[in-house]
Coordinates of C-alpha atoms in Angstrom, one line a residue:
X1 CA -60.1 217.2 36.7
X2 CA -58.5 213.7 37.0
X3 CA -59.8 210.7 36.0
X4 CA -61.5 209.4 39.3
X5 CA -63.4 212.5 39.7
X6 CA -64.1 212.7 36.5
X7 CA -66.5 208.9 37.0
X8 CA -67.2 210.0 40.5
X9 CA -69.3 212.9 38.8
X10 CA -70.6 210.8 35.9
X11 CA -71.5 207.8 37.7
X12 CA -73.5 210.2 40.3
X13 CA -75.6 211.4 37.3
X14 CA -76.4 207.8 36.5
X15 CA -77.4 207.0 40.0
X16 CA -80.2 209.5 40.1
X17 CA -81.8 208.6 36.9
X18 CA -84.5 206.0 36.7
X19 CA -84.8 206.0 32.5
X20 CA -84.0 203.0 30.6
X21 CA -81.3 204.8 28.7
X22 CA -78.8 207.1 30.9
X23 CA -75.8 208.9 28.9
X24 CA -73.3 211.4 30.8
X25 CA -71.0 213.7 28.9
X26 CA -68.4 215.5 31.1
X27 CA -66.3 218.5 28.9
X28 CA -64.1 221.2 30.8
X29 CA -62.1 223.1 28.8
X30 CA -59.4 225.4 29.9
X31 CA -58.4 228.3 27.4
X32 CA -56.0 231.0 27.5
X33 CA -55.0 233.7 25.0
X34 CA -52.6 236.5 24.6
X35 CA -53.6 238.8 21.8
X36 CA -50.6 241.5 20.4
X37 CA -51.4 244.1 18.1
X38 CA -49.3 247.3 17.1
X39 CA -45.7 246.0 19.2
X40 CA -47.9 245.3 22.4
X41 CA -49.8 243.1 24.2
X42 CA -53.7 244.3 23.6
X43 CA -55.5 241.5 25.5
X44 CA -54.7 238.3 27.9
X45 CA -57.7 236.4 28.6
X46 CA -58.7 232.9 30.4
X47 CA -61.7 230.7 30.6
X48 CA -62.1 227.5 33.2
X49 CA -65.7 226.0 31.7
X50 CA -66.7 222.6 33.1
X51 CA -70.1 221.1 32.0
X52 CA -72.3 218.0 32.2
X53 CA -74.7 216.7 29.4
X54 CA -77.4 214.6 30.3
X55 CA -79.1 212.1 28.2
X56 CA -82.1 210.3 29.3
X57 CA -84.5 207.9 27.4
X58 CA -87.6 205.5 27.8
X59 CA -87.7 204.0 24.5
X60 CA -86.8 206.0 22.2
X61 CA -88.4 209.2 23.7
X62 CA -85.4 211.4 24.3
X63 CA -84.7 214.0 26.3
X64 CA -81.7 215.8 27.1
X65 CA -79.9 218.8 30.1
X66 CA -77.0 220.6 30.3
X67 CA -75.5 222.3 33.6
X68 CA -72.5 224.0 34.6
X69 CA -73.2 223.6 38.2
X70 CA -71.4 220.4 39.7
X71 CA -72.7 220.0 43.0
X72 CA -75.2 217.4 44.0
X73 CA -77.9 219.2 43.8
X74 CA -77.4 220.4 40.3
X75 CA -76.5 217.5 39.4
X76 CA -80.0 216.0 40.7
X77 CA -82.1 218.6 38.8
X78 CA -80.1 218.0 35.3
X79 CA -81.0 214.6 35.3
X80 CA -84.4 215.2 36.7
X81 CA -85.0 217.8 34.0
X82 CA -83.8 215.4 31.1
X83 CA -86.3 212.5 32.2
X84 CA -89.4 215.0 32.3
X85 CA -88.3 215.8 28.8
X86 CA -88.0 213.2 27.8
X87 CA -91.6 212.1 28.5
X88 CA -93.3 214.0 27.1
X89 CA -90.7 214.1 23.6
X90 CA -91.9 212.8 20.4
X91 CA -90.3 209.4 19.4
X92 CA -86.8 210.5 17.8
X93 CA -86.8 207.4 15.0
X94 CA -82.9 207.4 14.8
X95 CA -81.8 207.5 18.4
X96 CA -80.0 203.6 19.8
X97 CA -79.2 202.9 23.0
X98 CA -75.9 203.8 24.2
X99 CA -73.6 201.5 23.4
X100 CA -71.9 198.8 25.6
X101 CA -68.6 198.9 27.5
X102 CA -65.6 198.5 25.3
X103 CA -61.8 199.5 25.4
X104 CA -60.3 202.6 23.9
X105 CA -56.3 202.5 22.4
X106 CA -54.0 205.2 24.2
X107 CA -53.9 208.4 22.8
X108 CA -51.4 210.7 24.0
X109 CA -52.3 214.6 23.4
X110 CA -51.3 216.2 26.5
X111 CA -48.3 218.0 28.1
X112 CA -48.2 220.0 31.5
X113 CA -46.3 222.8 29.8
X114 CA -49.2 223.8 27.7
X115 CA -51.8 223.3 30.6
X116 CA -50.1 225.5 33.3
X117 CA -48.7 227.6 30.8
X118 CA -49.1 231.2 32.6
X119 CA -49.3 234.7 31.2
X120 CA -45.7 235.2 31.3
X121 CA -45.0 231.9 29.3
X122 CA -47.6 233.3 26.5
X123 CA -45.7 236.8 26.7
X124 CA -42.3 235.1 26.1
X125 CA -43.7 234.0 22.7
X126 CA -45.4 237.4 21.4
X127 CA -42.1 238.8 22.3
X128 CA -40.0 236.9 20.1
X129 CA -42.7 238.0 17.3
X130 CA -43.0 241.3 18.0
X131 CA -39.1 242.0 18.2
X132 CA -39.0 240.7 14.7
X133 CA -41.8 242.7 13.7
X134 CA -39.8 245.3 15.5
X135 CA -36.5 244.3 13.2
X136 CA -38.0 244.7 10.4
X137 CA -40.3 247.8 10.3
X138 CA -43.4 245.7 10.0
X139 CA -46.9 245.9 11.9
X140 CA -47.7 242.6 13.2
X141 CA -51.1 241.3 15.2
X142 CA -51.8 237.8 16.0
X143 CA -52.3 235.6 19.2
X144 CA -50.7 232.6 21.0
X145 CA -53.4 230.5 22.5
X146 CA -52.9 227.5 25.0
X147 CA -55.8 224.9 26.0
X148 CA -56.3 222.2 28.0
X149 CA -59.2 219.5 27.8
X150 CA -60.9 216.7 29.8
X151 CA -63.8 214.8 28.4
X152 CA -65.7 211.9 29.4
X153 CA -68.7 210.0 28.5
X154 CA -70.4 207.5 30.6
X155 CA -73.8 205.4 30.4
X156 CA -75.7 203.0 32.8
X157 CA -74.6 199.8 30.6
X158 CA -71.4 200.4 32.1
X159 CA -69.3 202.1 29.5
X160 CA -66.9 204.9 30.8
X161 CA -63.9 206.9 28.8
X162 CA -62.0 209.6 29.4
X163 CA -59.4 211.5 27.6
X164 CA -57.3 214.6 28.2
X165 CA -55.4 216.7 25.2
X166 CA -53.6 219.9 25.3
X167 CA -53.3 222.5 22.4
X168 CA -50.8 225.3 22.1
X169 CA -51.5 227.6 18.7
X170 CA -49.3 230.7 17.6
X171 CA -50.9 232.9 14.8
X172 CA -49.0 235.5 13.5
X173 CA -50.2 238.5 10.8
X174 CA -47.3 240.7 9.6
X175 CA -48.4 243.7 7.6
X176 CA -46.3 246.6 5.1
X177 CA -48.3 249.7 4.6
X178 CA -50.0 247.5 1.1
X179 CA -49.4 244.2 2.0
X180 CA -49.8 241.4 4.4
X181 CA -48.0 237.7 5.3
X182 CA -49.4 234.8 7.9
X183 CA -47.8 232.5 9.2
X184 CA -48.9 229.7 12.2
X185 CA -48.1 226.6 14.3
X186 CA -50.1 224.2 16.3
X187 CA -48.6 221.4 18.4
X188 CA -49.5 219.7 21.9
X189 CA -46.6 220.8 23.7
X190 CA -46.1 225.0 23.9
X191 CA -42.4 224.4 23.9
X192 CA -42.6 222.8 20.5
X193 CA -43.9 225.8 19.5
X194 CA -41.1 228.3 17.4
X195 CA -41.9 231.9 17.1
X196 CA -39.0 233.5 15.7
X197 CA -39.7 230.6 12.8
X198 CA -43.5 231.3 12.5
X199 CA -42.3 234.9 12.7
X200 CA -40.0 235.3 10.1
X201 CA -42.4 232.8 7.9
X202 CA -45.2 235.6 8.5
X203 CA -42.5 238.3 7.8
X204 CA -41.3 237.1 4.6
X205 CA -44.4 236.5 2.9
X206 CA -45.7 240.6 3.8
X207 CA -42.2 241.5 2.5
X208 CA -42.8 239.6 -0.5
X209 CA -46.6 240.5 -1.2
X210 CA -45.3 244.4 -1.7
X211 CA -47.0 246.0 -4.3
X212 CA -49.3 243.2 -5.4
X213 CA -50.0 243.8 -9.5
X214 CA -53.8 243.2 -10.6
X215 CA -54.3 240.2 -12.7
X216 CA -57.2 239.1 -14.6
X217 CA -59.5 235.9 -13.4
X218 CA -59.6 232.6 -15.2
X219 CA -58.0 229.1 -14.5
X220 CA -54.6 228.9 -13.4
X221 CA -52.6 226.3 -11.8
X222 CA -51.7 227.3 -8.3
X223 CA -49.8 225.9 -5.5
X224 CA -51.9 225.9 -2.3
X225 CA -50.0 226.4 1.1
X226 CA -51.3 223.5 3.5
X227 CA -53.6 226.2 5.0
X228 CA -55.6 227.1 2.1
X229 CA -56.1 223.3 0.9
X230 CA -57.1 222.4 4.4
X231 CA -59.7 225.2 4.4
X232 CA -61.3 223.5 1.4
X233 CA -60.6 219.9 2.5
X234 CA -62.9 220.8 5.8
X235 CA -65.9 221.8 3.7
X236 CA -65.4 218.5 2.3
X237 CA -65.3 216.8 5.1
X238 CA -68.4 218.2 6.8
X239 CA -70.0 217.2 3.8
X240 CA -69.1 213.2 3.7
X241 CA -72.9 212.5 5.7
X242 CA -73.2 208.9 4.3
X243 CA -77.0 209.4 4.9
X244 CA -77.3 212.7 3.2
X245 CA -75.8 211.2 0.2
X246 CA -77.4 207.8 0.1
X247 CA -81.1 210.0 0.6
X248 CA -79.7 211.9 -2.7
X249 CA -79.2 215.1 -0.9
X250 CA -75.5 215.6 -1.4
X251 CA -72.4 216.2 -4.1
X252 CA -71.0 212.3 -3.0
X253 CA -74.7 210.5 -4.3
X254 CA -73.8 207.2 -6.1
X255 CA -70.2 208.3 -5.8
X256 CA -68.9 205.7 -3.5
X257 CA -66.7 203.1 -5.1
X258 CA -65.5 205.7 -8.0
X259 CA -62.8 207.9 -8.2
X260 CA -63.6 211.6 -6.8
X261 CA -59.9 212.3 -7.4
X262 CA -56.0 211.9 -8.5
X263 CA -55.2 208.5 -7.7
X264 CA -51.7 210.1 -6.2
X265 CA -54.8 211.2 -3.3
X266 CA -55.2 209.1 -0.6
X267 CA -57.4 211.0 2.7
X268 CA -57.8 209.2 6.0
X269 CA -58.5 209.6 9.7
X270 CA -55.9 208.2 11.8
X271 CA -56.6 209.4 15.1
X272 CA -53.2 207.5 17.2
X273 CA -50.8 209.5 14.5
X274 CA -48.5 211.0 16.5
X275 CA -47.8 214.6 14.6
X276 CA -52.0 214.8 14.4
X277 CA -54.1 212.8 17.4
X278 CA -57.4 213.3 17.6
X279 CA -59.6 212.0 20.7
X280 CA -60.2 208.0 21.2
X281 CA -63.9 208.2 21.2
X282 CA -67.0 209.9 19.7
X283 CA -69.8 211.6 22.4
X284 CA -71.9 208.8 22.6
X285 CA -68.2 206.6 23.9
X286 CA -67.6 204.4 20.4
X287 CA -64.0 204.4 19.8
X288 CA -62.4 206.3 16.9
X289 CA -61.6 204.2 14.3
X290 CA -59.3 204.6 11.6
X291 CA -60.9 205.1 7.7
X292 CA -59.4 205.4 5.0
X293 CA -62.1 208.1 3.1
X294 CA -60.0 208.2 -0.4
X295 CA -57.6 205.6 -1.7
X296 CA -56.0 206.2 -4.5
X297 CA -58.6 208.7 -5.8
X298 CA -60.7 206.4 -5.1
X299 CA -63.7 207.1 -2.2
X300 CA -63.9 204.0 0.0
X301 CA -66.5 205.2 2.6
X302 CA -68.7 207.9 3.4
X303 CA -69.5 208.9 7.1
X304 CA -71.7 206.9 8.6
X305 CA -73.3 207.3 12.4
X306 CA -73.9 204.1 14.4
X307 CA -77.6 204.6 13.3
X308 CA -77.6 204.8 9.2
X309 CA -74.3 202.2 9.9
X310 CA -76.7 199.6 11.3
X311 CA -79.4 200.3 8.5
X312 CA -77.1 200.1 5.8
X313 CA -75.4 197.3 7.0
X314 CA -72.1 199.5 6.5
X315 CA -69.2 199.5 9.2
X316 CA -69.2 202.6 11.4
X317 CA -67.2 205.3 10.8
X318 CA -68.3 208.3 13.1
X319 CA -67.6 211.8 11.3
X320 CA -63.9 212.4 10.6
X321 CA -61.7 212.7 14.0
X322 CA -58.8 214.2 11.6
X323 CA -57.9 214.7 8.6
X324 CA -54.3 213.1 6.9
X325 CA -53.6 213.4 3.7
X326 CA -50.1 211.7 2.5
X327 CA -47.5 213.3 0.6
X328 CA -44.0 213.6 -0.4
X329 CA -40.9 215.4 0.9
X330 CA -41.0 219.0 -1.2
X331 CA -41.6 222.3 0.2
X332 CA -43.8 225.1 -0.8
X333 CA -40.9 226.4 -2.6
X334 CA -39.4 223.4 -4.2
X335 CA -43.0 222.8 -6.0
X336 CA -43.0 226.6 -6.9
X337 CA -40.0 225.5 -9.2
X338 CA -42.2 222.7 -10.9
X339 CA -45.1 225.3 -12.2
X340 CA -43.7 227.2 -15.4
X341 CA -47.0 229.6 -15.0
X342 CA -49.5 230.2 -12.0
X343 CA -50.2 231.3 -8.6
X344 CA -49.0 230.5 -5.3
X345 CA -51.7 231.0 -2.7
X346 CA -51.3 231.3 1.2
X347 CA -54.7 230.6 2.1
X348 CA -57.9 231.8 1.9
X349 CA -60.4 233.2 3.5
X350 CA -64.6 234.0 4.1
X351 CA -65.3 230.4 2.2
X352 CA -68.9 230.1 1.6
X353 CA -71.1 227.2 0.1
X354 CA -72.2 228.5 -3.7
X355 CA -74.0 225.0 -5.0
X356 CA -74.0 222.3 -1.9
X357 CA -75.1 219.5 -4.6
X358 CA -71.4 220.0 -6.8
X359 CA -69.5 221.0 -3.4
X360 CA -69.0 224.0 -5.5
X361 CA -67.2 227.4 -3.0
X362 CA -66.7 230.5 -3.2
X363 CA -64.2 232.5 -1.2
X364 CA -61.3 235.3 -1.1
X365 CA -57.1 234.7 -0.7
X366 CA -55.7 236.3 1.8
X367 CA -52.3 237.1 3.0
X368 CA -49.8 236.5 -0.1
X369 CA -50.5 235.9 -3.6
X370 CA -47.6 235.1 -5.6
X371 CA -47.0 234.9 -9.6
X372 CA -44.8 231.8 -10.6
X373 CA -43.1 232.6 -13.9
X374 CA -41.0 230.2 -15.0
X375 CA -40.4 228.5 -11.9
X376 CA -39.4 231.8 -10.4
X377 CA -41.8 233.8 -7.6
X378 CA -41.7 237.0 -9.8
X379 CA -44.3 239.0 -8.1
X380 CA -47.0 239.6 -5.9
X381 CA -50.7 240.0 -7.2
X382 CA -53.9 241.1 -5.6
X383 CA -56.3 239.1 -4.1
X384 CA -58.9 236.8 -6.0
X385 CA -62.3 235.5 -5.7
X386 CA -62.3 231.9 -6.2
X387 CA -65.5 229.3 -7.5
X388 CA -64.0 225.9 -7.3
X389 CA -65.6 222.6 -6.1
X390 CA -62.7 220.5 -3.3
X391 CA -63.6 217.5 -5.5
X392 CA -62.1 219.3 -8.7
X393 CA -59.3 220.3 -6.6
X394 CA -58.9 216.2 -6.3
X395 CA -58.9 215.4 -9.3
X396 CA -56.5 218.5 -10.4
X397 CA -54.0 217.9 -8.0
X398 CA -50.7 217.3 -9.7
X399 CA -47.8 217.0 -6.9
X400 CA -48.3 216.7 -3.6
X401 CA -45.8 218.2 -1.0
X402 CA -44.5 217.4 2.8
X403 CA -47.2 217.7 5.2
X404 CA -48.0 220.1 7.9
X405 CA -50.3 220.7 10.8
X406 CA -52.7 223.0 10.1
X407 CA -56.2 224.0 12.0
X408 CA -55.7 221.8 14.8
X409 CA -56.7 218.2 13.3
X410 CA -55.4 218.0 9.9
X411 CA -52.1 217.2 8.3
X412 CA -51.7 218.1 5.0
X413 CA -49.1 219.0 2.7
X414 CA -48.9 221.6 -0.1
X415 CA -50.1 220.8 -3.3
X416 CA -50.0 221.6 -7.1
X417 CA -53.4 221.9 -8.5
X418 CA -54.3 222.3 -12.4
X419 CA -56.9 224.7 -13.6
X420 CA -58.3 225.9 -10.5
X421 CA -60.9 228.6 -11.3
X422 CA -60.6 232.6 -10.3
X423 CA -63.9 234.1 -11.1
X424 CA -63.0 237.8 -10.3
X425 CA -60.4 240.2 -8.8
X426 CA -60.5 242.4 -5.8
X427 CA -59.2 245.6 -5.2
X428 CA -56.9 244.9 -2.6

C-alpha cells in the first residue's frame, strides 16, 4: 500500500468519528518463509495481513477497535465501536491527547528485492545451504524469511507518518550425529544476504562442537557471540520502564546517574544508523529519537513514555527503537586468543526471568560451547545452565569486539566477560 492510500484510509477513519481525540494506526505486513529440514524444502508459507487500529476518546475516557476489513463500511463500524467504548470506559489517568503534527527524518529500510522476493528466490538461498550441508555429511534445518512493512499513524490534530521497511533473515542449524552449530544473517536487502557464508559459519561450529566433554559449573570468563549477548541485552532493555523504576518496582531504582557497567560500555538507540534502522516514529506518531541509555558505564536515561516524561519533567525517550552497542575491530576468534582460560558461547537459549528486582536470568547455551585453553579453542563442552544478571555482564565485560546484526534491531559485537556464573550442567 503506497503512501496516498495509506492517508486516504486513515484520514476516512477520522472523518467518521465525532470524539474529541481520534488516533488511526494502519500496519500491513507481508511475510514469507521457506523452511528446509533433512536436504529439502519442508514448508513455503506467505501471509498478506493489513489492519486498522482505532483510537477514540472524550476526555480521557478511552476506547479502542481493531479491523481487518478495509472497506467503508468496516471502516464506519471500527470507529463506531471505539466511541461506544469509549463511553462508557473508566477514566484511563495516563492517557494524553495525541500529539500535534510534526516532521519525521528519512529512514531508509526498504528494497524491492526483498518485498517481491518469490518462492524461487527463497529456494535459491536454501540451496546454497543445503548443498553445503550436502558437502559435508551434515543435517541441516533452518529457514530464510523475507518481509515487507507499511505502517502509519494518523490523528485529527493533523499529524500523519508513514514508513515502509523490508527484512530478509537466513537462519541456519547444522547438526553431527552429537553435535550442533548456528549460524544467521539479517539485512534489508535479500541480496545482501550470503548463504554459503552463514552456511559454512553454521557448518564449522557443529564440526567443532563434536564430542562435547562435561565440565563442572562455576564462574568462568567467556566470550559471548553477538547473539547470545543480544539475547540478554533485550531482557535488559524491556526492563529500562523509567516509571517502573522511579515507583521502586525495578532492578534500575535510584540507579540513574551511576555506573551499571564497564565504562568501555556505551548502549544507545540510533534509529537513522544505516547497518541497523529502526522506524521514524512510535504508534502514537512522536518521532524516534536518538538516546544514549549507557555512557561510559554510566546510565544516562531510563525509558520514559510521553506520559511519566511530562510528569517527571524528563525528555521523552519512547522504549528502545534499537539497540547499538560500540565496539572495536576483533572477531570472535581474535578475542578467543586474549582469554588464557574459559568458554566461548554461541548463544543461548529458553532465557527466563529468576529475580526481576536484580535483573537476575536463567537460561541454557545452545549450539557450540567451546573451551579456550590458552588462547587456543581446545574442545567442545556440553551445554550449561546459566544464573547471571545483564547488568553483571556490564560491568564484567573486558574487550569488546566488531559489531554485528543480530535479531533484527540490534548491533552488537562480541564480548569478553569476567566471571560470568554457570549454575549447573546438562546432559547434552
Amino acid at each position: 500500500m503506497n503512501e496516498k492510500e495509506a492517508q486516504a484510509i486513515c484520514e476516512k477513519a477520522i472523518a467518521f468519528s465525532e470524539a474529541e481525540h481520534v488516533q488511526v494506526n494502519l500496519n500491513g505486513v507481508h511475510s514469507a518463509s521457506t523452511r528446509y529440514a533433512n536436504g529439502e524444502i519442508t514448508q513455503n508459507v506467505a501471509r498478506n495481513q493489513m489492519t486498522l487500529r482505532v483510537t477514540c476518546a472524550y476526555g480521557n475516557k478511552v476506547g479502542r477497535c481493531s479491523t481487518n476489513r478495509l472497506d467503508t463500511g468496516s471502516i464506519r463500524d471500527a470507529v463506531k465501536r471505539a466511541e461506544e467504548m469509549a463511553r462508557v470506559a473508566q477514566p484511563d489517568t495516563e492517557f494524553l491527547p495525541p500529539p500535534e503534527p510534526t516532521t519525521y527524518r528519512p529512514i531508509p529500510a526498504y528494497a524491492d528485492s526483498t518485498a517481491h522476493a518469490t518462492p524461487e528466490d527463497r529456494a535459491r538461498v536454501v540451496r546454497a545451504v543445503i548443498d553445503e550441508a550436502n558437502a559435508r555429511g551434515l543435517k541441516t534445518a533452518g529457514s530464510f524469511a523475507t518481509n515487507a512493512y507499511v505502517t502509519a499513524v494518523a490523528n485529527n490534530k493533523g499529524l500523519f507518518a508513514y514508513h515502509t521497511a523490508t527484512r530478509a533473515s537466513l537462519v541456519c542449524t547444522m547438526m553431527t550425529e552429537d553435535s550442533s552449530g548456528w549460524a544467521e544473517q539479517t539485512h534489508e536487502e535479500m541480496h545482501r544476504i550470503t548463504p554459503e557464508a552463514v552456511a559454512q559459519r553454521a557448518a564449522d561450529k557443529a564440526e567443532t562442537a563434536r564430542h562435547p566433554q562435561e565440565i563442572a559449573p562455576g564462574d568462568y570468563t567467556v566470550v559471548l557471540e553477538p547473539a547470545a549477548i543480544a539475547e540478554l541485552l533485550a531482557y535488559m532493555a524491556w526492563s529500562m520502564d523509567a516509571k517502573t523504576a522511579d515507583e521502586g518496582r525495578s532492578a534500575f531504582a535510584g540507579k540513574t546517574g551511576t555506573a551499571i557497567g564497564n565504562e568501555k560500555v556505551t548502549l544507545q538507540s540510533l534509529p537513522t544508523h544505516p547497518e541497523c534502522p529502526a522506524e521514524p516514529f512510535f504508534d502514537d506518531g512522536m518521532p524516534t529519537p536518538d538516546v544514549t541509555w549507557i555512557e561510559r558505564g554510566v546510565l544516562k536515561t531510563l525509558a520514559y513514555s510521553r506520559y511519566w516524561a511530562q510528569k517527571q519533567g524528563r525528555a521523552f525517550t519512547g522504549h528502545p527503537s534499537n539497540l547499538i552497542l560500540p565496539g572495536g575491530n576483533q572477531s570472535v576468534e581474535e578475542l578467543a586468543t586474549q582469554v588464557e582460560d574459559g568458554l566461548l558461547i554461541t548463544r543461548f537459549w529458553y532465557i527466563r526471568f529468576v529475580d526481576p528486582m536484580q535483573l537476575l536470568l536463567t537460561g541454557m547455551t545452545r549450539d557450540g560451547v567451546y573451551r579456550i585453553q590458552g588462547g587456543r579453542i581446545t574442545h567442545a563442552v556440553k551445554n550449561l545452565r546459566f544464573n547471571e544478571s545483564p547488568l553483571v555482564v556490564l560491568k564484567n565485560i573486558r574487550l569488546l569486539g566488531k559489531p554485528q546484526r543480530v535479531e533484527g534491531h540490534m548491533l552488537v559485537p562480541p564480548v569478553v566477560v569476567d566471571g560470568f556464573t554457570f549454575s549447573s550442567t546438562t546432559t547434552f
